[in-house]
């Protein structure tokens, strides 16, 4: 079966398509639809609203959208739902500056993946990965905050670990695996 992923982020698409391949599901990138992002401090609300714009209940295909955030505990969850904007503005350097002298570097990534499809199906799947903010950027793989995120029980960043290991641990991989399990269960 096939599922369309409405995203502007090719790295997200690549990771998600490798995960769904494990389920025999073909993921296709959809650049015709737009992911409309409302301003909200809740990833689930952002995804639910984006889905409404994409599916009007009578589609013959399955569509997914995903919204993510990096939540840093000592910064009260910042940048969270604003991660994309914060990455583009203050970037990795800005986050590391905010964290200078901070001992508690714990953080987590959260992914919310929304699915809509035939028979007005709407489902949300979530995934979380816990870890720590690195002292400096390391590694060249991945995207976004990968060079400063060290998953728990590892001493390398996602950008050093690479896509295969990241896909065993990440928020995105967990959310898309839950989606894959669910889709297979209804067929
Ligand atoms: P869409 O078109 O799918 O919205 P996007 O990149 O704008 O793509 P989000 O709105 O979900 O995605 O923004 C989340 C941001 O959080 C993203 O731009 C990255 O900076 C960061 N992020 C999300 N997942 C990440 C990951 O696996 N590794 C590193 N950074 C990540
Ligand atoms: Na976005």
XYZ file of N, CA, C and O and ligand atoms in Angstrom:
780
model
N 0.821 -1.193 0.000
C 0.000 0.000 0.000
C 0.865 1.257 0.000
O 2.062 1.192 0.259
N 0.221 2.398 -0.272
C 0.995 3.623 -0.341
C 0.356 4.725 0.511
O -0.860 4.751 0.697
N 1.222 5.608 0.998
C 0.811 6.712 1.849
C 1.548 7.958 1.367
O 2.738 7.887 1.036
N 0.836 9.082 1.310
C 1.459 10.350 0.902
C 1.855 11.172 2.127
O 1.051 11.325 3.046
N 3.075 11.688 2.128
C 3.597 12.482 3.245
C 3.665 13.939 2.790
O 4.431 14.283 1.884
N 2.838 14.792 3.403
C 2.837 16.220 3.081
C 3.893 16.904 3.941
O 3.685 17.147 5.136
N 5.039 17.180 3.346
C 6.140 17.799 4.092
C 7.052 18.552 3.149
O 7.165 18.206 1.966
N 7.698 19.579 3.685
C 8.697 20.312 2.914
C 10.102 19.845 3.296
O 11.092 20.370 2.792
N 10.156 18.883 4.214
C 11.442 18.488 4.792
C 11.868 17.113 4.249
O 11.346 16.076 4.664
N 12.831 17.113 3.343
C 13.243 15.870 2.671
C 13.923 14.895 3.625
O 13.859 13.677 3.422
N 14.574 15.424 4.647
C 15.250 14.553 5.614
C 14.228 13.784 6.451
O 14.395 12.585 6.708
N 13.162 14.477 6.863
C 12.061 13.797 7.550
C 11.510 12.685 6.663
O 11.273 11.570 7.115
N 11.280 13.020 5.403
C 10.707 12.070 4.455
C 11.587 10.827 4.329
O 11.101 9.696 4.350
N 12.891 11.047 4.223
C 13.822 9.931 4.040
C 13.783 8.985 5.254
O 13.718 7.761 5.108
N 13.815 9.563 6.441
C 13.779 8.733 7.650
C 12.466 7.956 7.727
O 12.457 6.749 7.977
N 11.356 8.654 7.515
C 10.040 8.020 7.637
C 9.844 6.939 6.580
O 9.267 5.881 6.856
N 10.351 7.177 5.368
C 10.122 6.177 4.322
C 10.904 4.897 4.601
O 10.413 3.799 4.317
N 12.088 5.011 5.214
C 12.835 3.801 5.590
C 12.086 3.010 6.657
O 12.066 1.777 6.629
N 11.475 3.710 7.606
C 10.722 3.018 8.656
C 9.514 2.296 8.060
O 9.286 1.108 8.327
N 8.751 2.989 7.206
C 7.532 2.362 6.673
C 7.835 1.226 5.703
O 7.021 0.322 5.519
N 9.023 1.273 5.116
C 9.437 0.184 4.234
C 9.467 -1.147 4.991
O 9.150 -2.201 4.441
N 9.815 -1.092 6.304
C 9.814 -2.301 7.153
C 8.429 -2.943 7.185
O 8.296 -4.127 7.482
N 7.392 -2.147 6.941
C 6.013 -2.636 6.980
C 5.480 -2.938 5.574
O 4.310 -3.243 5.399
N 6.337 -2.781 4.588
C 5.886 -2.960 3.206
C 5.030 -1.809 2.707
O 4.265 -1.964 1.757
N 5.124 -0.658 3.371
C 4.330 0.512 2.973
C 5.221 1.475 2.189
O 6.320 1.827 2.645
N 4.758 1.889 1.020
C 5.491 2.874 0.213
C 5.080 4.272 0.630
O 3.906 4.618 0.553
N 6.071 5.075 1.022
C 5.792 6.470 1.363
C 6.194 7.332 0.168
O 7.280 7.171 -0.386
N 5.284 8.222 -0.211
C 5.549 9.122 -1.345
C 5.474 10.545 -0.844
O 4.597 10.869 -0.029
N 6.377 11.397 -1.308
C 6.333 12.781 -0.858
C 5.260 13.522 -1.647
O 5.108 13.318 -2.849
N 4.456 14.325 -0.939
C 3.364 15.077 -1.564
C 3.673 16.558 -1.427
O 3.633 17.105 -0.332
N 4.002 17.174 -2.546
C 4.306 18.611 -2.515
C 3.162 19.425 -3.125
O 3.273 20.634 -3.263
N 2.054 18.743 -3.493
C 0.892 19.464 -4.021
C 0.071 20.091 -2.896
O -0.397 21.217 -3.016
N -0.095 19.317 -1.809
C -0.799 19.868 -0.659
C 0.166 20.718 0.166
O 1.382 20.576 0.073
N -0.431 21.579 1.009
C 0.376 22.422 1.865
C 0.082 22.056 3.315
O -1.060 21.784 3.681
N 1.134 22.030 4.133
C 0.926 21.802 5.566
C 0.677 23.156 6.208
O 1.605 23.927 6.437
N -0.599 23.462 6.471
C -0.946 24.744 7.095
C -0.662 24.635 8.585
O -1.192 23.751 9.258
N 0.203 25.493 9.112
C 0.591 25.399 10.525
C -0.018 26.525 11.346
O 0.376 27.674 11.228
N -0.983 26.162 12.207
C -1.531 27.172 13.125
C -0.519 27.422 14.243
O 0.347 26.601 14.513
N -0.657 28.588 14.865
C 0.184 28.939 16.008
C -0.411 28.264 17.243
O -1.540 28.538 17.623
N 0.323 27.345 17.837
C -0.194 26.664 19.026
C 0.981 26.127 19.815
O 2.044 25.864 19.258
N 0.791 25.964 21.145
C 1.877 25.356 21.912
C 1.675 23.849 22.037
O 2.302 23.192 22.845
N 0.801 23.312 21.181
C 0.457 21.901 21.251
C 0.635 21.246 19.878
O -0.047 21.598 18.918
N 1.557 20.279 19.806
C 1.858 19.641 18.513
C 0.623 18.927 17.952
O 0.398 18.926 16.735
N -0.176 18.314 18.840
C -1.368 17.585 18.386
C -2.349 18.528 17.682
O -2.942 18.160 16.660
N -2.538 19.741 18.248
C -3.448 20.709 17.621
C -2.931 21.135 16.250
O -3.710 21.297 15.303
N -1.628 21.346 16.155
C -1.025 21.763 14.884
C -1.280 20.691 13.821
O -1.698 20.988 12.696
N -1.074 19.428 14.205
C -1.245 18.328 13.249
C -2.723 18.141 12.886
O -3.058 17.983 11.704
N -3.602 18.192 13.884
C -5.038 18.009 13.595
C -5.535 19.067 12.628
O -6.311 18.769 11.708
N -5.107 20.303 12.837
C -5.532 21.373 11.941
C -4.956 21.224 10.544
O -5.657 21.476 9.555
N -3.721 20.810 10.463
C -3.102 20.600 9.153
C -3.840 19.502 8.385
O -4.050 19.604 7.172
N -4.253 18.449 9.108
C -4.974 17.347 8.452
C -6.291 17.814 7.850
O -6.673 17.392 6.759
N -7.000 18.702 8.586
C -8.292 19.206 8.112
C -8.177 19.848 6.741
O -9.069 19.757 5.918
N -7.053 20.536 6.530
C -6.845 21.231 5.261
C -6.551 20.244 4.130
O -6.767 20.548 2.968
N -6.025 19.080 4.497
C -5.564 18.127 3.480
C -6.673 17.143 3.101
O -6.867 16.835 1.932
N -7.398 16.647 4.111
C -8.432 15.639 3.868
C -9.780 16.212 4.223
O -9.952 16.747 5.296
N -10.734 16.049 3.346
C -12.085 16.475 3.693
C -13.004 15.275 3.858
O -14.184 15.326 3.572
N -12.428 14.181 4.289
C -13.240 13.015 4.624
C -13.531 12.081 3.469
O -13.917 10.953 3.671
N -13.322 12.564 2.245
C -13.730 11.732 1.113
C -12.558 11.413 0.179
O -12.725 11.309 -1.010
N -11.367 11.305 0.761
C -10.217 10.983 -0.066
C -10.091 9.469 -0.241
O -10.471 8.701 0.636
N -9.553 9.058 -1.364
C -9.306 7.636 -1.572
C -7.913 7.238 -1.135
O -7.580 6.059 -1.085
N -7.091 8.219 -0.808
C -5.702 7.933 -0.436
C -5.444 8.253 1.033
O -6.212 8.957 1.670
N -4.326 7.733 1.529
C -3.874 8.050 2.876
C -2.847 9.175 2.814
O -1.941 9.145 1.976
N -2.992 10.148 3.722
C -2.044 11.256 3.820
C -1.530 11.361 5.251
O -2.296 11.163 6.193
N -0.238 11.701 5.390
C 0.296 11.974 6.726
C 0.958 13.348 6.758
O 1.499 13.827 5.761
N 0.881 13.971 7.928
C 1.679 15.157 8.238
C 2.333 14.913 9.584
O 1.834 14.123 10.397
N 3.437 15.571 9.807
C 4.162 15.383 11.066
C 4.589 16.736 11.602
O 5.058 17.590 10.845
N 4.431 16.936 12.904
C 4.994 18.118 13.536
C 5.852 17.673 14.708
O 5.491 16.741 15.429
N 7.006 18.316 14.857
C 7.973 17.903 15.879
C 8.396 19.071 16.732
O 8.295 20.220 16.324
N 8.976 18.733 17.850
C 9.621 19.758 18.653
C 10.737 19.178 19.498
O 10.713 17.990 19.841
N 11.711 20.042 19.778
C 12.774 19.714 20.743
C 12.422 20.451 22.033
O 12.282 21.684 22.028
N 12.241 19.701 23.115
C 11.814 20.277 24.395
C 12.969 20.179 25.396
O 13.366 19.075 25.759
N 13.493 21.339 25.793
C 14.634 21.367 26.723
C 14.112 21.688 28.125
O 13.494 22.735 28.345
N 14.337 20.745 29.043
C 13.697 20.847 30.362
C 14.043 22.139 31.090
O 13.163 22.826 31.601
N 15.343 22.462 31.126
C 15.762 23.641 31.888
C 15.258 24.937 31.253
O 15.207 25.977 31.911
N 14.851 24.890 29.998
C 14.272 26.069 29.328
C 12.744 25.977 29.301
O 12.093 26.581 28.439
N 12.194 25.194 30.250
C 10.730 25.032 30.350
C 10.095 24.550 29.042
O 8.984 24.944 28.694
N 10.823 23.701 28.329
C 10.252 23.108 27.113
C 10.554 23.867 25.825
O 10.191 23.419 24.745
N 11.216 25.017 25.939
C 11.636 25.761 24.741
C 12.667 24.927 23.975
O 13.462 24.244 24.621
N 12.719 24.954 22.634
C 11.846 25.671 21.712
C 10.523 24.957 21.381
O 9.645 25.580 20.789
N 10.371 23.677 21.738
C 9.087 22.980 21.585
C 8.463 23.165 20.212
O 9.119 22.914 19.188
N 7.208 23.634 20.161
C 6.518 23.779 18.873
C 7.119 24.875 17.986
O 6.754 24.983 16.819
N 8.015 25.666 18.549
C 8.653 26.747 17.771
C 10.017 26.316 17.225
O 10.810 27.149 16.797
N 10.282 25.022 17.242
C 11.622 24.519 16.902
C 12.073 24.927 15.510
O 13.244 25.288 15.316
N 11.164 24.878 14.556
C 11.547 25.197 13.186
C 11.985 26.674 13.096
O 13.034 26.999 12.521
N 11.180 27.541 13.693
C 11.492 28.986 13.690
C 12.774 29.285 14.463
O 13.626 30.059 13.996
N 12.939 28.653 15.602
C 14.126 28.890 16.434
C 15.382 28.378 15.724
O 16.432 29.018 15.753
N 15.238 27.236 15.046
C 16.382 26.707 14.298
C 16.814 27.702 13.223
O 18.010 27.949 13.038
N 15.826 28.305 12.542
C 16.141 29.238 11.449
C 16.651 30.585 11.961
O 17.304 31.311 11.226
N 16.305 30.941 13.186
C 16.685 32.261 13.700
C 17.953 32.182 14.554
O 19.038 32.476 14.076
N 17.840 31.726 15.807
C 19.045 31.703 16.660
C 19.907 30.469 16.408
O 21.094 30.472 16.721
N 19.302 29.407 15.860
C 20.071 28.230 15.455
C 20.705 27.460 16.602
O 20.408 27.683 17.780
N 21.609 26.549 16.223
C 22.294 25.709 17.218
C 23.109 26.563 18.175
O 23.128 26.324 19.381
N 23.776 27.572 17.621
C 24.626 28.447 18.437
C 23.794 29.165 19.499
O 24.217 29.278 20.655
N 22.625 29.629 19.094
C 21.745 30.332 20.023
C 21.281 29.432 21.158
O 21.261 29.843 22.324
N 20.920 28.195 20.822
C 20.490 27.239 21.860
C 21.658 26.949 22.805
O 21.505 26.948 24.026
N 22.846 26.728 22.227
C 24.001 26.408 23.082
C 24.332 27.586 23.999
O 24.740 27.396 25.145
N 24.127 28.800 23.508
C 24.365 29.983 24.341
C 23.390 30.015 25.524
O 23.769 30.285 26.656
N 22.120 29.723 25.223
C 21.113 29.690 26.299
C 21.447 28.623 27.339
O 21.061 28.724 28.495
N 22.167 27.580 26.895
C 22.480 26.445 27.776
C 23.852 26.563 28.413
O 24.279 25.638 29.109
N 24.567 27.677 28.172
C 25.937 27.745 28.710
C 25.864 27.879 30.231
O 25.058 28.636 30.773
N 26.665 27.078 30.906
C 26.662 27.067 32.366
C 25.511 26.287 32.980
O 25.393 26.228 34.200
N 24.670 25.692 32.147
C 23.530 24.919 32.670
C 23.944 23.451 32.831
O 24.420 22.829 31.887
N 23.771 22.915 34.047
C 24.166 21.524 34.314
C 23.127 20.532 33.798
O 23.479 19.517 33.201
N 21.859 20.835 34.062
C 20.801 19.926 33.605
C 20.570 20.164 32.114
O 19.949 21.147 31.722
N 21.071 19.242 31.286
C 20.978 19.410 29.834
C 19.954 18.449 29.235
O 19.921 18.230 28.035
N 19.102 17.873 30.088
C 18.132 16.898 29.601
C 17.110 17.555 28.670
O 16.711 18.707 28.857
N 16.704 16.777 27.672
C 15.787 17.287 26.650
C 15.113 16.094 25.986
O 15.543 14.943 26.182
N 14.070 16.379 25.245
C 13.501 15.294 24.437
C 12.940 15.850 23.140
O 12.573 17.019 23.056
N 12.927 14.984 22.145
C 12.242 15.269 20.887
C 10.888 14.573 20.939
O 10.789 13.421 21.370
N 9.879 15.274 20.449
C 8.569 14.636 20.313
C 8.093 14.786 18.881
O 8.270 15.842 18.268
N 7.512 13.716 18.359
C 6.918 13.719 17.026
C 5.440 13.399 17.148
O 5.062 12.485 17.875
N 4.610 14.166 16.459
C 3.198 13.807 16.303
C 2.947 13.625 14.815
O 3.185 14.549 14.024
N 2.515 12.420 14.453
C 2.219 12.106 13.061
C 0.710 11.919 12.940
O 0.108 11.180 13.716
N 0.116 12.628 12.015
C -1.321 12.521 11.790
C -1.599 11.830 10.476
O -0.932 12.078 9.477
N -2.591 10.941 10.499
C -2.979 10.184 9.307
C -4.442 10.458 8.993
O -5.277 10.459 9.896
N -4.739 10.743 7.733
C -6.140 10.780 7.327
C -6.278 9.961 6.057
O -5.308 9.749 5.328
N -7.508 9.478 5.836
C -7.687 8.619 4.684
C -9.123 8.247 4.442
O -10.027 8.902 4.955
N -9.320 7.176 3.678
C -10.657 6.737 3.291
C -11.570 6.564 4.511
O -11.084 6.259 5.597
N -12.863 6.722 4.327
C -13.873 6.576 5.386
C -13.641 7.574 6.511
O -13.944 7.295 7.672
N -13.077 8.745 6.163
C -12.874 9.824 7.134
C -12.006 9.416 8.326
O -12.132 9.955 9.418
N -11.134 8.451 8.089
C -10.211 8.028 9.147
C -9.284 9.168 9.529
O -8.691 9.812 8.660
N -9.187 9.427 10.833
C -8.177 10.372 11.330
C -7.544 9.752 12.565
O -8.245 9.344 13.493
N -6.215 9.638 12.551
C -5.509 9.042 13.692
C -4.232 9.830 13.948
O -3.579 10.291 13.007
N -3.872 9.961 15.237
C -2.586 10.585 15.594
C -1.696 9.544 16.266
O -2.174 8.727 17.044
N -0.405 9.598 15.966
C 0.583 8.702 16.560
C 1.726 9.563 17.101
O 2.130 10.529 16.437
N 2.244 9.208 18.272
C 3.311 10.037 18.835
C 4.530 9.185 19.149
O 4.437 7.975 19.365
N 5.669 9.843 19.167
C 6.910 9.194 19.561
C 7.785 10.197 20.288
O 7.769 11.390 19.967
N 8.526 9.702 21.282
C 9.406 10.568 22.073
C 10.759 9.883 22.194
O 10.832 8.656 22.289
N 11.831 10.680 22.158
C 13.166 10.156 22.489
C 13.820 11.124 23.476
O 13.814 12.332 23.273
N 14.328 10.546 24.576
C 14.969 11.351 25.616
C 16.469 11.420 25.379
O 17.057 10.517 24.789
N 17.077 12.495 25.863
C 18.526 12.630 25.704
C 19.047 13.878 26.385
O 18.416 14.398 27.308
N 20.191 14.342 25.900
C 20.850 15.515 26.475
C 21.358 16.435 25.374
O 21.683 15.972 24.276
N 21.433 17.734 25.704
C 21.990 18.705 24.769
C 23.523 18.692 24.901
O 24.057 18.820 26.007
N 24.186 18.511 23.766
C 25.660 18.437 23.744
C 26.276 19.788 24.120
O 25.588 20.813 24.148
N 27.583 19.775 24.416
C 28.287 21.013 24.755
C 28.648 21.808 23.512
O 28.800 23.024 23.555
N 28.792 21.075 22.377
C 29.092 21.752 21.110
C 28.522 20.894 19.972
O 28.298 19.701 20.174
N 28.275 21.478 18.796
C 27.733 20.677 17.690
C 28.754 19.628 17.231
O 29.942 19.932 17.133
N 28.286 18.409 16.982
C 29.165 17.341 16.490
C 28.421 16.495 15.464
O 27.261 16.179 15.649
N 29.146 16.131 14.383
C 28.585 15.232 13.378
C 28.004 15.979 12.203
O 27.711 17.176 12.284
N 27.861 15.258 11.103
C 27.438 15.925 9.864
C 26.234 15.275 9.206
O 25.779 15.716 8.168
N 25.692 14.219 9.835
C 24.504 13.595 9.229
C 23.234 14.207 9.809
O 23.277 15.011 10.743
N 22.105 13.830 9.233
C 20.839 14.290 9.762
C 20.530 15.728 9.412
O 20.999 16.249 8.405
N 19.761 16.389 10.283
C 19.312 17.756 9.993
C 18.957 18.448 11.306
O 18.996 17.833 12.381
N 18.584 19.707 11.201
C 18.069 20.447 12.356
C 18.987 20.357 13.571
O 20.197 20.623 13.490
N 18.386 19.951 14.685
C 19.123 19.923 15.954
C 19.925 18.634 16.159
O 20.467 18.419 17.239
N 20.017 17.776 15.145
C 20.748 16.510 15.291
C 22.186 16.678 15.810
O 22.639 15.850 16.606
N 22.931 17.729 15.397
C 24.320 17.847 15.886
C 24.439 18.171 17.375
O 25.528 18.040 17.942
N 23.338 18.571 18.029
C 23.450 18.882 19.467
C 22.587 17.973 20.340
O 22.459 18.205 21.543
N 22.002 16.915 19.761
C 21.156 16.018 20.567
C 21.826 14.661 20.735
O 22.102 13.954 19.755
N 22.083 14.302 22.006
C 22.692 13.008 22.346
C 21.623 12.134 22.988
O 21.166 12.420 24.091
N 21.171 11.066 22.291
C 20.132 10.229 22.884
C 20.640 9.517 24.146
O 21.838 9.213 24.244
N 19.759 9.258 25.089
C 20.107 8.572 26.339
C 20.807 7.250 26.047
O 20.436 6.555 25.103
N 21.798 6.924 26.874
C 22.585 5.686 26.763
C 23.597 5.721 25.612
O 24.243 4.718 25.342
N 23.729 6.850 24.951
C 24.748 6.999 23.894
C 25.649 8.164 24.277
O 25.298 8.995 25.112
N 26.828 8.239 23.636
C 27.649 9.421 23.880
C 27.917 10.203 22.594
O 28.694 11.141 22.585
N 27.215 9.803 21.533
C 27.325 10.528 20.270
C 26.013 11.224 19.947
O 24.943 10.774 20.378
N 26.110 12.284 19.152
C 24.890 12.997 18.726
C 24.208 12.210 17.606
O 24.824 11.355 16.958
N 22.945 12.536 17.353
C 22.240 11.937 16.215
C 23.011 12.180 14.924
O 23.041 11.320 14.044
N 23.640 13.348 14.802
C 24.375 13.676 13.575
C 25.637 12.823 13.437
O 26.130 12.616 12.327
N 26.175 12.322 14.555
C 27.317 11.396 14.498
C 26.842 9.959 14.306
O 27.516 9.164 13.640
N 25.714 9.610 14.905
C 25.234 8.218 14.868
C 24.741 7.812 13.485
O 24.865 6.657 13.101
N 24.158 8.756 12.748
C 23.690 8.444 11.395
C 22.283 7.874 11.362
O 21.701 7.536 12.400
N 21.759 7.763 10.151
C 20.326 7.493 9.974
C 19.909 6.103 10.464
O 18.822 5.945 11.020
N 20.762 5.085 10.315
C 20.344 3.736 10.716
C 20.117 3.651 12.217
O 19.103 3.121 12.677
N 21.071 4.183 12.983
C 20.907 4.146 14.443
C 19.807 5.135 14.862
O 18.971 4.822 15.707
N 19.802 6.314 14.249
C 18.740 7.278 14.583
C 17.359 6.657 14.375
O 16.452 6.844 15.185
N 17.234 5.883 13.310
C 15.928 5.268 13.003
C 15.560 4.131 13.949
O 14.452 3.616 13.897
N 16.490 3.713 14.809
C 16.125 2.729 15.832
C 15.633 3.426 17.087
O 15.006 2.805 17.942
N 15.985 4.713 17.234
C 15.768 5.394 18.517
C 14.800 6.557 18.456
O 14.228 6.938 19.473
N 14.650 7.155 17.300
C 14.108 8.520 17.265
C 12.601 8.599 17.511
O 11.857 7.638 17.322
N 12.190 9.787 17.926
C 10.781 10.177 18.043
C 10.025 9.867 16.751
O 8.952 9.282 16.763
N 10.611 10.252 15.619
C 9.964 10.043 14.313
C 9.790 8.550 14.034
O 8.729 8.104 13.603
N 10.851 7.779 14.240
C 10.790 6.340 13.968
C 9.704 5.696 14.825
O 8.943 4.849 14.342
N 9.612 6.115 16.102
C 8.593 5.524 16.986
C 7.185 5.868 16.502
O 6.304 5.011 16.472
N 6.973 7.129 16.129
C 5.642 7.535 15.687
C 5.264 6.824 14.380
O 4.139 6.326 14.227
N 6.204 6.754 13.443
C 5.889 6.095 12.161
C 5.758 4.582 12.323
O 5.007 3.946 11.581
N 6.473 3.984 13.287
C 6.271 2.545 13.540
C 4.874 2.290 14.099
O 4.225 1.309 13.722
N 4.427 3.184 14.981
C 3.060 3.043 15.513
C 2.050 3.159 14.367
O 1.075 2.408 14.308
N 2.309 4.079 13.459
C 1.434 4.232 12.289
C 1.466 2.965 11.423
O 0.421 2.465 10.992
N 2.646 2.438 11.195
C 2.784 1.216 10.388
C 2.043 0.046 11.023
O 1.309 -0.682 10.342
N 2.208 -0.133 12.349
C 1.498 -1.197 13.074
C -0.007 -1.049 12.898
O -0.714 -2.020 12.650
N -0.477 0.193 13.047
C -1.926 0.428 12.979
C -2.462 0.153 11.578
O -3.475 -0.526 11.418
N -1.758 0.648 10.563
C -2.226 0.440 9.186
C -2.271 -1.048 8.853
O -3.216 -1.523 8.232
N -1.244 -1.790 9.278
C -1.259 -3.231 8.986
C -2.386 -3.923 9.730
O -2.973 -4.875 9.217
N -2.708 -3.415 10.921
C -3.752 -4.067 11.727
C -5.146 -3.919 11.115
O -6.027 -4.720 11.400
N -5.363 -2.873 10.304
C -6.706 -2.703 9.740
C -6.848 -3.393 8.383
O -7.922 -3.376 7.797
N -5.777 -3.998 7.894
C -5.888 -4.723 6.615
C -5.750 -6.229 6.793
O -5.303 -6.687 7.812
P 7.333 20.237 7.574
O 7.226 20.748 6.184
O 7.040 18.755 7.665
O 6.551 21.042 8.567
P 9.611 21.240 9.104
O 11.064 21.015 9.020
O 9.097 22.639 9.049
O 8.908 20.354 7.976
P 8.412 21.031 11.754
O 7.470 22.138 11.464
O 7.871 19.807 12.415
O 9.109 20.515 10.413
O 9.630 21.648 12.552
C 10.297 20.955 13.503
C 11.739 21.417 13.560
O 12.329 20.710 14.658
C 12.554 21.068 12.328
O 12.594 22.086 11.389
C 13.946 20.797 12.931
O 14.653 21.999 13.087
C 13.596 20.241 14.301
N 13.556 18.773 14.252
C 12.475 17.968 14.101
N 12.820 16.678 14.033
C 14.154 16.650 14.138
C 15.105 15.620 14.120
O 14.771 14.357 13.937
N 16.375 15.955 14.257
C 16.761 17.232 14.406
N 15.936 18.274 14.418
C 14.628 17.984 14.284
Na 7.013 23.337 9.333
